[in-house]
Coordinates of C-alpha atoms in Angstrom, one line a residue:
X1 CA -21.6 -62.5 10.4
X2 CA -21.3 -60.3 8.1
X3 CA -18.3 -57.3 7.5
X4 CA -20.5 -55.0 5.5
X5 CA -23.1 -52.2 6.2
X6 CA -26.6 -52.2 6.2
X7 CA -29.3 -49.3 6.3
X8 CA -29.3 -48.1 9.9
X9 CA -33.4 -48.4 11.7
X10 CA -35.3 -45.5 14.5
X11 CA -34.6 -47.0 17.6
X12 CA -38.5 -46.8 19.1
X13 CA -36.9 -49.2 22.0
X14 CA -35.2 -47.2 25.6
X15 CA -32.3 -48.5 26.1
X16 CA -33.1 -50.5 30.1
X17 CA -30.9 -51.7 33.0
X18 CA -28.7 -49.6 34.2
X19 CA -28.2 -47.7 30.5
X20 CA -30.2 -44.5 30.5
X21 CA -27.6 -42.4 32.7
X22 CA -23.9 -41.2 32.8
X23 CA -22.8 -42.5 36.2
X24 CA -20.0 -40.5 37.3
X25 CA -16.8 -40.4 38.6
X26 CA -18.0 -41.7 41.8
X27 CA -19.6 -44.6 40.4
X28 CA -17.0 -45.7 37.9
X29 CA -13.9 -45.5 40.7
X30 CA -16.2 -47.3 42.5
X31 CA -16.7 -50.2 39.6
X32 CA -13.0 -50.7 38.9
X33 CA -12.8 -52.6 42.3
X34 CA -9.9 -54.4 43.3
X35 CA -6.2 -53.3 41.9
X36 CA -7.2 -51.4 39.4
X37 CA -9.0 -48.1 41.4
X38 CA -6.0 -48.6 43.5
X39 CA -3.8 -47.7 40.3
X40 CA -5.7 -45.0 38.5
X41 CA -7.9 -43.2 41.4
X42 CA -4.9 -41.3 41.8
X43 CA -3.1 -40.8 38.7
X44 CA -6.3 -39.3 36.9
X45 CA -8.4 -36.3 38.1
X46 CA -11.6 -35.9 38.0
X47 CA -11.8 -33.3 35.3
X48 CA -9.1 -34.8 33.0
X49 CA -10.5 -35.3 29.7
X50 CA -8.5 -35.1 26.0
X51 CA -4.9 -36.5 26.0
X52 CA -3.9 -34.3 28.2
X53 CA -0.5 -37.9 28.1
X54 CA 1.0 -36.6 32.0
X55 CA -2.2 -36.7 33.4
X56 CA -2.3 -40.1 32.4
X57 CA -1.1 -43.2 33.5
X58 CA 2.6 -44.2 33.0
X59 CA 4.1 -47.3 31.5
X60 CA 4.7 -48.0 35.2
X61 CA 1.5 -47.8 36.4
X62 CA 0.4 -49.9 33.5
X63 CA 3.4 -52.7 33.9
X64 CA 2.3 -53.6 37.5
X65 CA -2.0 -53.7 36.3
X66 CA -0.7 -56.4 33.7
X67 CA 2.2 -58.0 36.3
X68 CA -1.1 -58.9 38.3
X69 CA -3.7 -59.8 34.9
X70 CA -4.9 -63.6 34.8
X71 CA -3.6 -64.8 31.4
X72 CA -6.9 -64.6 30.2
X73 CA -7.5 -61.2 31.2
X74 CA -4.5 -60.5 28.7
X75 CA -6.0 -62.8 25.9
X76 CA -9.4 -60.9 25.9
X77 CA -7.6 -56.9 25.8
X78 CA -6.5 -58.1 22.5
X79 CA -9.6 -59.0 20.7
X80 CA -11.9 -56.1 19.2
X81 CA -15.9 -58.1 18.8
X82 CA -19.0 -57.5 17.4
X83 CA -22.4 -58.1 19.0
X84 CA -26.1 -57.6 18.5
X85 CA -28.5 -55.2 20.2
X86 CA -28.9 -52.3 21.2
X87 CA -27.9 -52.2 24.7
X88 CA -25.5 -53.9 26.9
X89 CA -27.8 -55.8 28.3
X90 CA -31.7 -56.3 27.6
X91 CA -31.3 -56.7 23.2
X92 CA -34.1 -57.6 21.5
X93 CA -34.9 -61.9 20.9
X94 CA -33.7 -61.3 17.6
X95 CA -30.3 -60.3 19.2
X96 CA -29.9 -63.3 21.4
X97 CA -30.4 -65.2 19.2
X98 CA -28.1 -64.1 17.1
X99 CA -25.3 -63.6 19.8
X100 CA -25.9 -67.9 21.5
X101 CA -25.5 -68.6 17.2
X102 CA -22.7 -66.4 17.1
X103 CA -21.2 -65.5 19.9
X104 CA -22.4 -68.5 22.8
X105 CA -23.5 -65.7 24.9
X106 CA -26.4 -63.8 24.7
X107 CA -25.9 -60.3 25.3
X108 CA -22.6 -58.1 25.4
X109 CA -23.0 -58.0 28.9
X110 CA -21.9 -61.9 28.9
X111 CA -20.0 -61.5 26.4
X112 CA -17.1 -59.4 28.1
X113 CA -18.1 -61.3 31.4
X114 CA -17.0 -64.4 29.1
X115 CA -13.8 -63.2 27.2
X116 CA -12.7 -59.6 28.9
X117 CA -13.0 -58.7 25.7
X118 CA -10.4 -55.2 25.3
X119 CA -13.2 -53.8 22.3
X120 CA -16.2 -53.7 21.2
X121 CA -16.7 -53.7 16.9
X122 CA -20.4 -51.5 16.0
X123 CA -23.0 -52.3 13.5
X124 CA -25.6 -51.0 11.3
X125 CA -26.6 -54.9 11.0
X126 CA -26.0 -56.2 14.3
X127 CA -29.0 -53.1 15.4
X128 CA -26.0 -50.9 17.4
X129 CA -26.1 -47.8 16.0
X130 CA -30.2 -47.1 15.7
X131 CA -30.4 -43.8 17.1
X132 CA -27.6 -41.3 19.3
X133 CA -28.9 -42.0 23.1
X134 CA -29.3 -45.5 21.5
X135 CA -25.4 -45.4 21.4
X136 CA -24.2 -43.0 23.9
X137 CA -26.5 -45.7 26.2
X138 CA -24.8 -49.1 24.0
X139 CA -21.8 -47.9 24.8
X140 CA -22.6 -47.0 28.9
X141 CA -24.5 -50.1 29.4
X142 CA -19.8 -51.6 27.9
X143 CA -18.5 -49.5 29.6
X144 CA -20.3 -50.4 33.3
X145 CA -20.2 -54.9 32.5
X146 CA -16.8 -54.1 32.2
X147 CA -15.7 -51.9 35.2
X148 CA -18.3 -53.7 37.3
X149 CA -15.4 -57.5 37.2
X150 CA -12.6 -58.2 39.2
X151 CA -10.0 -55.7 37.8
X152 CA -12.1 -54.3 34.9
X153 CA -10.9 -52.7 32.6
X154 CA -12.4 -49.8 29.9
X155 CA -13.6 -50.9 26.6
X156 CA -12.0 -49.4 23.3
X157 CA -15.3 -49.3 20.9
X158 CA -14.7 -48.6 17.5
X159 CA -16.4 -48.4 14.2
X160 CA -16.2 -47.9 10.5
X161 CA -17.1 -44.1 10.1
X162 CA -14.2 -43.2 6.8
X163 CA -17.5 -41.3 5.6
X164 CA -18.5 -40.9 2.0
X165 CA -19.5 -44.8 1.1
X166 CA -18.5 -46.3 5.0
X167 CA -20.7 -44.9 7.2
X168 CA -21.8 -47.4 10.6
X169 CA -22.8 -44.5 12.8
X170 CA -25.8 -42.1 10.0
X171 CA -28.6 -39.6 11.3
X172 CA -28.9 -37.4 12.4
X173 CA -25.3 -37.8 13.5
X174 CA -23.3 -35.7 11.0
X175 CA -22.7 -37.2 7.5
X176 CA -19.3 -35.8 5.8
X177 CA -18.1 -36.4 2.8
X178 CA -15.6 -39.3 1.8
X179 CA -11.6 -39.6 0.9
X180 CA -12.0 -39.2 -2.6
X181 CA -14.9 -36.5 -2.2
X182 CA -12.1 -34.5 0.4
X183 CA -8.7 -35.0 -2.3
X184 CA -11.5 -33.5 -4.9
X185 CA -11.6 -30.9 -2.2
X186 CA -7.9 -30.2 -2.5
X187 CA -8.5 -28.4 0.4
X188 CA -6.3 -30.5 4.0
X189 CA -7.7 -28.0 6.3
X190 CA -11.7 -30.1 5.6
X191 CA -9.8 -33.0 6.0
X192 CA -8.9 -32.0 8.7
X193 CA -12.1 -30.0 9.7
X194 CA -14.1 -33.4 8.4
X195 CA -12.5 -35.6 11.0
X196 CA -12.3 -32.9 13.7
X197 CA -16.7 -33.6 13.7
X198 CA -16.5 -36.3 12.7
X199 CA -14.4 -37.3 15.8
X200 CA -16.1 -35.4 18.0
X201 CA -19.3 -36.8 17.5
X202 CA -18.0 -40.9 17.8
X203 CA -17.0 -39.7 21.0
X204 CA -20.1 -38.6 22.3
X205 CA -21.4 -41.4 22.0
X206 CA -19.0 -43.4 23.1
X207 CA -16.9 -44.3 20.8
X208 CA -13.7 -43.6 21.1
X209 CA -11.6 -45.6 17.8
X210 CA -12.7 -44.7 14.7
X211 CA -10.6 -46.7 11.4
X212 CA -10.1 -44.5 9.1
X213 CA -8.9 -42.8 7.5
X214 CA -8.2 -44.7 3.8
X215 CA -4.3 -44.7 3.9
X216 CA -4.3 -47.7 0.8
X217 CA -3.3 -45.6 -2.7
X218 CA -6.1 -46.0 -5.8
X219 CA -3.4 -46.2 -8.5
X220 CA -5.4 -49.2 -10.2
X221 CA -9.3 -47.6 -11.0
X222 CA -10.7 -51.9 -11.5
X223 CA -9.9 -51.7 -7.5
X224 CA -13.9 -52.7 -6.7
X225 CA -13.6 -52.6 -2.6
X226 CA -11.3 -49.4 -2.2
X227 CA -12.0 -46.5 -5.0
X228 CA -13.4 -43.5 -3.3
X229 CA -12.3 -44.3 -0.3
X230 CA -9.0 -43.7 -1.2
X231 CA -8.2 -39.9 -1.6
X232 CA -7.0 -40.4 -4.3
X233 CA -3.3 -42.2 -7.6
X234 CA -1.3 -39.9 -6.0
X235 CA 0.6 -40.7 -2.9
X236 CA 2.3 -37.6 -1.7
X237 CA -0.9 -35.6 -1.9
X238 CA -2.7 -39.2 -0.5
X239 CA -0.5 -38.6 2.1
X240 CA -1.2 -35.5 3.2
X241 CA -4.8 -35.2 3.9
X242 CA -4.3 -38.9 5.2
X243 CA -2.0 -36.8 8.2
X244 CA -4.6 -33.7 8.0
X245 CA -6.5 -36.4 8.8
X246 CA -5.0 -38.3 11.4
X247 CA -4.8 -34.9 13.6
X248 CA -8.7 -34.2 13.0
X249 CA -9.3 -37.4 15.1
X250 CA -7.2 -37.0 17.7
X251 CA -7.4 -34.1 17.7
X252 CA -10.9 -35.0 19.5
X253 CA -10.0 -37.2 21.3
X254 CA -11.0 -40.0 19.2
X255 CA -8.4 -42.8 17.2
X256 CA -7.5 -42.5 14.3
X257 CA -6.6 -46.3 12.5
X258 CA -4.6 -45.8 9.1
X259 CA -5.7 -48.6 7.1
X260 CA -5.2 -51.4 4.8
X261 CA -0.5 -51.8 5.8
X262 CA 1.2 -52.6 3.3
X263 CA -1.7 -50.6 0.7
X264 CA -4.5 -52.4 -1.1
X265 CA -4.9 -50.0 -4.5
X266 CA -3.5 -51.7 -6.9
X267 CA -5.6 -55.1 -7.3
X268 CA -9.1 -55.7 -8.8
X269 CA -9.3 -58.6 -5.3
X270 CA -11.3 -57.5 -2.9
X271 CA -9.9 -59.4 0.4
X272 CA -13.5 -59.9 1.6
X273 CA -14.1 -62.9 -0.8
X274 CA -10.9 -63.2 -1.9
X275 CA -6.7 -63.1 -1.5
X276 CA -5.2 -60.2 -3.6
X277 CA -1.5 -60.6 -4.1
X278 CA 0.1 -56.6 -4.9
X279 CA 3.2 -57.5 -7.6
X280 CA 5.0 -54.2 -6.8
X281 CA 8.1 -54.6 -7.2
X282 CA 9.7 -53.1 -3.4
X283 CA 10.9 -49.7 -5.1
X284 CA 7.8 -49.4 -6.3
X285 CA 6.2 -49.4 -3.2
X286 CA 8.9 -47.6 -1.6
X287 CA 7.4 -45.3 -3.9
X288 CA 3.4 -45.7 -4.7
X289 CA 2.5 -47.5 -1.2
X290 CA 4.5 -46.9 1.8
X291 CA 3.7 -42.0 1.6
X292 CA 0.8 -42.4 3.3
X293 CA 1.3 -45.1 6.4
X294 CA 4.8 -42.6 6.6
X295 CA 2.9 -39.3 7.2
X296 CA 0.7 -41.3 8.8
X297 CA 2.8 -42.3 11.6
X298 CA 4.5 -38.8 11.4
X299 CA 1.3 -37.0 12.9
X300 CA 1.1 -39.7 15.9
X301 CA -1.7 -42.2 14.5
X302 CA -3.1 -44.4 17.0
X303 CA -3.2 -47.6 15.1
X304 CA -2.5 -49.0 11.8
X305 CA -4.9 -51.4 10.6
X306 CA -3.4 -54.2 8.2
X307 CA -4.9 -55.4 5.0
X308 CA -5.2 -59.8 4.0
X309 CA -3.4 -59.0 1.2
X310 CA -0.1 -60.7 -0.3
X311 CA 3.3 -58.5 -1.3
X312 CA 5.4 -61.2 -2.7
X313 CA 8.3 -58.7 -3.1
X314 CA 7.9 -58.4 0.8
X315 CA 7.2 -61.2 2.2
X316 CA 7.6 -64.0 -0.6
X317 CA 6.0 -66.4 1.8
X318 CA 2.6 -66.0 0.5
X319 CA 1.1 -64.7 3.6
X320 CA -1.0 -61.8 3.6
X321 CA 0.3 -59.0 5.2
X322 CA -1.7 -59.8 8.8
X323 CA 0.3 -62.8 9.2
X324 CA 3.6 -61.6 8.0
X325 CA 6.3 -60.3 10.3
X326 CA 8.3 -59.5 7.4
X327 CA 6.1 -56.3 6.9
X328 CA 4.6 -55.6 10.0
X329 CA 7.8 -56.6 12.2
X330 CA 10.2 -55.7 10.1
X331 CA 8.9 -53.0 7.6
X332 CA 6.5 -51.3 9.8
X333 CA 7.8 -51.4 13.3
X334 CA 11.2 -51.3 12.8
X335 CA 11.8 -49.4 9.4
X336 CA 9.0 -46.9 9.5
X337 CA 9.8 -46.9 13.4
X338 CA 6.0 -47.2 14.8
X339 CA 5.4 -48.0 17.9
X340 CA 1.6 -47.4 18.5
X341 CA -1.8 -50.4 17.7
X342 CA -1.3 -52.8 15.1
X343 CA -5.2 -54.2 14.5
X344 CA -5.6 -56.6 12.2
X345 CA -8.3 -56.4 9.6
X346 CA -11.8 -58.2 10.2
X347 CA -11.1 -61.7 10.5
X348 CA -14.0 -63.2 8.7
X349 CA -12.5 -61.7 5.5
X350 CA -11.7 -64.7 3.4
X351 CA -8.7 -63.3 2.2
X352 CA -7.0 -64.0 5.3
X353 CA -8.9 -67.5 6.2
X354 CA -7.2 -68.9 2.7
X355 CA -4.4 -70.7 4.1
X356 CA -4.9 -70.9 7.8
X357 CA -6.8 -71.9 9.7
X358 CA -9.0 -69.9 12.1
X359 CA -7.3 -71.2 15.1
X360 CA -4.1 -70.8 13.7
X361 CA -5.2 -66.8 11.5
X362 CA -4.6 -64.8 16.1
X363 CA -1.2 -66.5 16.8
X364 CA 0.6 -66.1 13.5
X365 CA -1.5 -62.6 13.1
X366 CA 0.2 -62.0 17.6
X367 CA 3.9 -63.4 16.5
X368 CA 3.9 -61.4 13.3
X369 CA 3.7 -57.6 15.0
X370 CA 0.0 -56.9 15.8
X371 CA -1.2 -55.9 18.9
X372 CA -5.8 -56.0 18.4
X373 CA -7.4 -58.8 16.6
X374 CA -10.7 -57.7 14.3
X375 CA -13.4 -59.8 14.7
X376 CA -12.9 -63.1 14.2
X377 CA -15.7 -65.7 13.2
X378 CA -15.8 -67.4 16.1
X379 CA -14.6 -66.0 19.0
X380 CA -14.8 -69.1 21.1
X381 CA -11.7 -70.8 18.4
X382 CA -10.1 -68.4 18.5
X383 CA -9.8 -66.8 22.0
X384 CA -8.4 -71.1 23.2
X385 CA -6.3 -70.9 20.2
X386 CA -4.3 -67.1 21.9
X387 CA -4.5 -68.3 25.3
X388 CA -3.3 -72.8 24.5
X389 CA -0.3 -70.9 22.0
X390 CA 0.4 -68.9 25.7
X391 CA 0.7 -71.8 27.9
X392 CA 2.3 -74.1 24.9
X393 CA 4.8 -71.5 24.7
X394 CA 4.7 -70.3 21.1
X395 CA 3.6 -67.4 22.6
X396 CA 5.4 -66.0 25.0
X397 CA 3.7 -64.6 28.5
X398 CA 5.8 -61.8 27.5
X399 CA 4.8 -61.4 23.9
X400 CA 0.9 -61.2 25.2
X401 CA 2.1 -58.2 27.6
X402 CA 3.5 -56.6 25.4
X403 CA 0.7 -56.2 22.9
X404 CA -1.8 -55.2 25.9
X405 CA 0.4 -52.5 27.7
X406 CA 0.3 -51.1 24.1
X407 CA -4.0 -51.3 24.0
X408 CA -3.4 -49.7 28.3
X409 CA -1.4 -47.0 26.7
X410 CA -3.7 -45.7 23.4
X411 CA -6.6 -46.5 25.9
X412 CA -5.0 -44.4 28.7
X413 CA -4.0 -41.7 26.3
X414 CA -8.3 -41.2 25.5
X415 CA -9.8 -40.5 28.9
X416 CA -11.4 -44.4 29.6
X417 CA -9.2 -44.2 32.3
X418 CA -10.5 -41.3 33.7
X419 CA -13.9 -41.2 32.0
X420 CA -14.9 -44.5 30.6
X421 CA -18.7 -43.1 29.2
X422 CA -20.6 -40.4 27.3
X423 CA -23.0 -37.8 28.3
X424 CA -26.3 -39.2 27.5
X425 CA -27.6 -35.8 28.7
X426 CA -25.4 -34.0 26.4
X427 CA -25.7 -36.3 23.0
X428 CA -27.8 -33.3 21.5
X429 CA -25.1 -30.6 21.4
X430 CA -22.0 -32.5 19.5
X431 CA -24.5 -34.7 17.8
X432 CA -26.0 -33.5 14.5
X433 CA -26.0 -29.5 15.7
X434 CA -27.0 -27.4 13.1
X435 CA -23.4 -26.3 12.6
X436 CA -21.6 -29.3 11.8
X437 CA -24.3 -30.3 9.6
X438 CA -23.3 -26.3 7.4
X439 CA -19.6 -27.4 7.6
X440 CA -20.5 -30.4 5.8
X441 CA -22.8 -28.8 2.8
X442 CA -19.6 -26.1 2.8
X443 CA -17.8 -28.8 2.1
X444 CA -19.1 -31.0 0.5
X445 CA -19.6 -28.4 -2.2
X446 CA -15.4 -27.5 -2.3
X447 CA -15.7 -31.0 -4.0
X448 CA -18.3 -31.7 -6.6
X449 CA -16.0 -31.9 -10.0
X450 CA -17.2 -30.6 -13.4
X451 CA -15.8 -32.7 -16.0
X452 CA -18.0 -32.2 -19.2
X453 CA -19.3 -28.7 -19.6
X454 CA -20.8 -29.0 -24.0
X455 CA -22.0 -25.4 -25.2
X456 CA -22.3 -24.6 -21.0
X457 CA -25.7 -26.3 -19.9
X458 CA -25.0 -26.1 -17.1
X459 CA -26.0 -24.3 -14.4
X460 CA -29.1 -25.1 -15.6
X461 CA -31.5 -22.0 -15.7
X462 CA -34.8 -22.6 -14.4
X463 CA -36.0 -20.2 -17.4
X464 CA -34.6 -22.3 -20.4
X465 CA -35.2 -26.0 -17.9
X466 CA -37.5 -25.7 -15.3
X467 CA -39.2 -29.1 -15.7
X468 CA -36.4 -31.8 -14.9
X469 CA -36.5 -35.8 -15.5
X470 CA -34.8 -37.4 -12.7
X471 CA -33.4 -41.2 -13.6
X472 CA -30.1 -43.9 -12.3
X473 CA -28.8 -45.1 -10.7
X474 CA -30.3 -46.2 -6.5
X475 CA -27.6 -48.6 -5.1
X476 CA -28.1 -49.1 -1.7
X477 CA -28.0 -46.2 0.3
X478 CA -24.8 -46.0 3.0
X479 CA -26.1 -45.6 7.1
X480 CA -28.4 -43.3 7.6
X481 CA -29.3 -41.2 4.9
X482 CA -32.7 -40.6 3.5
X483 CA -32.3 -42.0 0.0
X484 CA -32.2 -43.5 -2.8
X485 CA -30.5 -40.9 -4.0
X486 CA -32.5 -39.9 -7.1
X487 CA -35.8 -38.8 -5.1
X488 CA -33.6 -36.9 -2.8
X489 CA -31.1 -35.5 -5.9
X490 CA -34.9 -34.3 -6.9
X491 CA -36.6 -33.1 -4.2
X492 CA -33.1 -31.1 -4.2
X493 CA -33.9 -29.2 -7.7
X494 CA -37.7 -29.3 -6.4
X495 CA -36.9 -26.9 -3.5
X496 CA -34.6 -25.0 -6.1
X497 CA -37.6 -24.4 -8.4
X498 CA -37.2 -27.1 -10.2
X499 CA -39.5 -28.6 -11.6
X500 CA -38.1 -32.3 -11.0
X501 CA -39.7 -36.1 -11.5
X502 CA -37.6 -39.1 -10.4
X503 CA -37.5 -42.6 -12.0
X504 CA -35.2 -45.3 -10.3
X505 CA -34.1 -47.3 -12.9
X506 CA -31.3 -48.4 -11.0
X507 CA -27.7 -50.1 -11.2
X508 CA -28.5 -52.7 -14.7
X509 CA -31.7 -51.6 -16.0
X510 CA -33.8 -54.1 -18.3
X511 CA -34.2 -53.0 -22.0
X512 CA -38.0 -52.2 -20.6
X513 CA -36.3 -49.3 -17.7
X514 CA -35.1 -47.9 -20.1
X515 CA -38.3 -47.7 -23.1
X516 CA -39.8 -46.7 -19.5
X517 CA -36.7 -44.5 -19.0
X518 CA -36.6 -42.8 -22.7
X519 CA -40.4 -42.4 -22.9
X520 CA -40.1 -40.6 -20.0
X521 CA -38.3 -37.6 -20.7
X522 CA -40.5 -36.6 -23.7
X523 CA -41.1 -33.0 -23.3
X524 CA -38.4 -32.0 -21.0
X525 CA -36.3 -28.9 -20.7
X526 CA -33.1 -31.7 -19.4
X527 CA -32.4 -35.3 -18.0
X528 CA -30.2 -36.2 -15.0
X529 CA -29.2 -39.3 -15.0
X530 CA -27.3 -40.8 -12.4
X531 CA -24.7 -42.9 -12.6
X532 CA -22.6 -45.9 -10.1
X533 CA -19.8 -47.3 -12.0
X534 CA -19.8 -47.9 -15.4
X535 CA -18.4 -50.0 -17.7
X536 CA -18.4 -50.6 -21.2
X537 CA -20.8 -53.4 -21.5
X538 CA -23.0 -51.8 -18.8
X539 CA -26.7 -51.4 -19.1
X540 CA -26.3 -47.9 -17.4
X541 CA -24.3 -47.2 -21.0
X542 CA -26.9 -47.8 -22.7
X543 CA -29.6 -46.4 -20.7
X544 CA -27.6 -42.8 -21.1
X545 CA -27.1 -44.2 -24.5
X546 CA -30.6 -43.8 -25.5
X547 CA -31.5 -40.6 -22.8
X548 CA -29.0 -38.4 -25.2
X549 CA -30.2 -39.7 -28.8
X550 CA -33.9 -37.9 -27.6
X551 CA -31.9 -35.4 -28.4
X552 CA -33.6 -33.8 -24.1
X553 CA -29.8 -32.0 -22.8
X554 CA -28.2 -34.9 -20.4
X555 CA -26.6 -34.0 -17.7
X556 CA -25.0 -36.9 -15.6
X557 CA -24.2 -37.3 -12.4
X558 CA -21.7 -39.9 -11.4
X559 CA -22.3 -40.8 -8.1
X560 CA -19.2 -42.6 -7.1
X561 CA -16.5 -43.5 -8.9
X562 CA -15.9 -40.5 -11.6
X563 CA -14.2 -43.2 -14.3
X564 CA -18.0 -43.4 -15.4
X565 CA -16.7 -40.0 -17.8
X566 CA -14.7 -42.6 -20.2
X567 CA -17.9 -44.7 -20.6
X568 CA -20.7 -41.5 -21.3
X569 CA -19.0 -39.8 -24.5
X570 CA -22.1 -38.5 -25.9
X571 CA -23.4 -36.5 -23.1
X572 CA -24.2 -33.1 -22.7
X573 CA -22.6 -32.3 -19.3
X574 CA -21.4 -34.5 -16.4
X575 CA -20.3 -34.2 -12.5
X576 CA -18.1 -36.2 -10.0
X577 CA -20.1 -36.0 -6.4
X578 CA -17.9 -39.4 -5.9
X579 CA -21.1 -40.5 -3.0
X580 CA -24.2 -40.9 -2.7
X581 CA -25.2 -40.1 0.4
X582 CA -27.6 -37.3 1.4
X583 CA -24.7 -34.2 1.6
X584 CA -23.0 -35.2 -1.3
X585 CA -25.9 -35.8 -3.7
X586 CA -28.5 -32.2 -2.8
X587 CA -24.5 -30.5 -3.1
X588 CA -24.3 -32.0 -6.8
X589 CA -27.4 -30.5 -6.5
X590 CA -26.5 -26.6 -6.0
X591 CA -23.6 -27.6 -8.2
X592 CA -26.0 -28.3 -11.4
X593 CA -28.0 -25.3 -10.8
X594 CA -25.2 -22.5 -10.3
X595 CA -26.0 -22.3 -6.3
X596 CA -22.1 -23.2 -5.9
X597 CA -19.4 -22.7 -8.3
X598 CA -17.8 -25.7 -9.0
X599 CA -14.7 -26.1 -7.5
X600 CA -13.6 -29.9 -7.3
X601 CA -10.3 -31.4 -9.7
X602 CA -10.1 -35.0 -10.3
X603 CA -7.7 -36.6 -7.2
X604 CA -7.0 -39.8 -9.9
X605 CA -6.8 -40.2 -13.3
X606 CA -9.3 -40.9 -15.8
X607 CA -7.8 -43.2 -19.1
X608 CA -9.7 -44.3 -22.3
X609 CA -12.6 -46.3 -22.2
X610 CA -10.7 -47.3 -26.2
X611 CA -7.0 -47.0 -25.0
X612 CA -6.8 -46.9 -21.1
X613 CA -2.7 -46.1 -21.6
X614 CA -4.2 -43.3 -22.8
X615 CA -5.4 -40.5 -19.9
X616 CA -8.8 -39.1 -21.1
X617 CA -8.9 -36.8 -17.9
X618 CA -5.9 -36.3 -16.1
X619 CA -5.2 -35.3 -11.6
X620 CA -5.8 -32.0 -11.1
X621 CA -8.6 -31.6 -13.8
X622 CA -12.3 -29.9 -12.8
X623 CA -13.7 -27.0 -14.7
X624 CA -15.6 -23.6 -13.6
X625 CA -17.5 -22.0 -14.3

C-alpha cells in the first residue's frame, strides 16, 4: 500500500457498466431501497443542493435509520478505503490484481458489497484520477453500487487536494498555490477563494470531502513532512488562513479537514515512516499548536484529522494522538468543544503501527474518540477487529452509533442523501474553467517572494539579459502538472521574449553534471537555477557556487522551502515560489521579468545557516520593484 501520489495519466479508456451518465433523482431514490428511501424520499426536495441544513434529515430520522442497520453495516460506515481502478465495475486487469492482492476484492463495487464501507479515498497511484470525466463516472459508479444494496447509503468520497506540493487531481483541473504560498500572499480572501475554487471543482467530480487545510504550525525548518504544506510559523496567522480555507471549502459544499491534530509542525520525523514525538510543554502546545485548530472549530470545520504523533505533555502514555483518549476526547472534544467527524490519518503509516498491531489500531482509535478510520493496510483485519470488539463488548454498540451518527450527519449536510451523483455532462463547465485558471494565476503572482536582489538584477531585461540558461532541480512533478520545472520555467521565459534553454541538473548533481552546467553557462546573459531543499553539504549548493564563480549573473528560484536562501549567499537574486507546480513556476517567470511585481512576504523566519540562533530574514520580509 502506498501513501503518496505520483504523476497522473490521461485516461484513454471509457468507463463502462453504467458509469457514463448521471442517474436521475428518481433512480437515486429507487436505488436506495427499503428503509433508506422511506426515511429520506420526503425529507429531501428535488431542488435541494449544498448545505441548506434545515432541509436535510434531522437526527431523529438518522437515529431511526441507524437503529435498523446491522452491526456489519455500522462497522462499514466507519471505514474510508482505497481501491484501485478508474471504474467502479470494470477496472483494468492490473488494478483488479492489485485489489485482489491488497483487499481481496476485484472492484470498488465488490469492496462496497463486502464491507459496506462508508467512504472511499482517491489516489493518483490507484489510478482513480485520470481525467475529470473519468473521475465523475467513477464517483457515480461507486454511489450506484452502494445505493443498490439493501439499506444502501451514499458513499463519502474523499481525497488529499491540498494544492501546492500535494494534489491528487491534476490538469485540466485548476491547480492552485499551496498553504505557505497563500500565506506569503497575505490575503485571507485569496486563501478562501482558492479553497472555494478547489471545492467547487471537487464537488463537480463527486468528491465531497477534502483532507485540507493543513493546520500544523511549521516551527521546525527541518520538518520533512509538513514544511510548505503549512501556512507558516505564526500560530495566529496560520489560524486565520485555516479558518478562511475551511469557509471556502465548505461554502462550495465540500467537507474540509483540518489536520494533523494536535499539531505536526515541530518535528524532524516523518510519520509515514517513523513515530514522531513532539516535545512541546502544555503551555507551548496551547500557544503554538492549538490556535489553528481552535479557529477551525470556530469556523465550523466538518472534519478534523488526527496525527500519528506522540505529545507526552498531553498524554504521557506514549500512544500516538490517533489512539489517545486524553487527546481526542479530553482535549479535542471536551476542551475545544468539537463535535464533528474525527478521521484518522492513514492507518497504513508507520507512525501508528509501531506500538500496536493492525488489529488493535482501529479499535483503539475508536475508543480514543475517532469516527472515520482511514485506509488501513488490511481492511479485512481492521473491519473484523472492530466487529469483534463490538460483539465482545469492548466497544459498545452505543459508541458505534455515536460515530455512525456523526458520519451520517455529515453526509446529510453535504447533500448526499438528496443527490449523491456528479453531473458528468456539466463537468467541463466547472472544472479547469478559464475563470478559475485566471484566478489561480493572479493568486500565484501575489505569493512569489523576492528575498535577494543585489544591484537590482531583477527584473531581467530582454535588452541586457535576453539569453538565459535555466538549470537546477527537477523534483517529481506534483499530480497533473506538465513539468519538469526547469522546462516549464524556460518555456515561460521564452513566451515572454527571452531566449531560454533548460538543462536539468537534479537534486543531487554529480561533479560531471555540475561541469556540464558551468560549461553551458558560458556566453549566457544570465543563469536561473531552481533549488530544492538545499543544505550545507548539498551538491546543489556546489552547483550554485560554481555558477556564481563564472561571473554570469545567477538568479535562484527556491521551488520548495524558502530556507534555501540561507545556503546561497552568493546569488545575485533569489525568489521563493513555495512549490514547483506550473502555476507557481510560471508566476515566478512573470516576476523574474517584471511582468508582475513581487508581493510575497515570508510566512516563516529563515535562520542563518552558520548560526541557527540568528534570524537572517524575519517573518514578513520581502522585497519588491
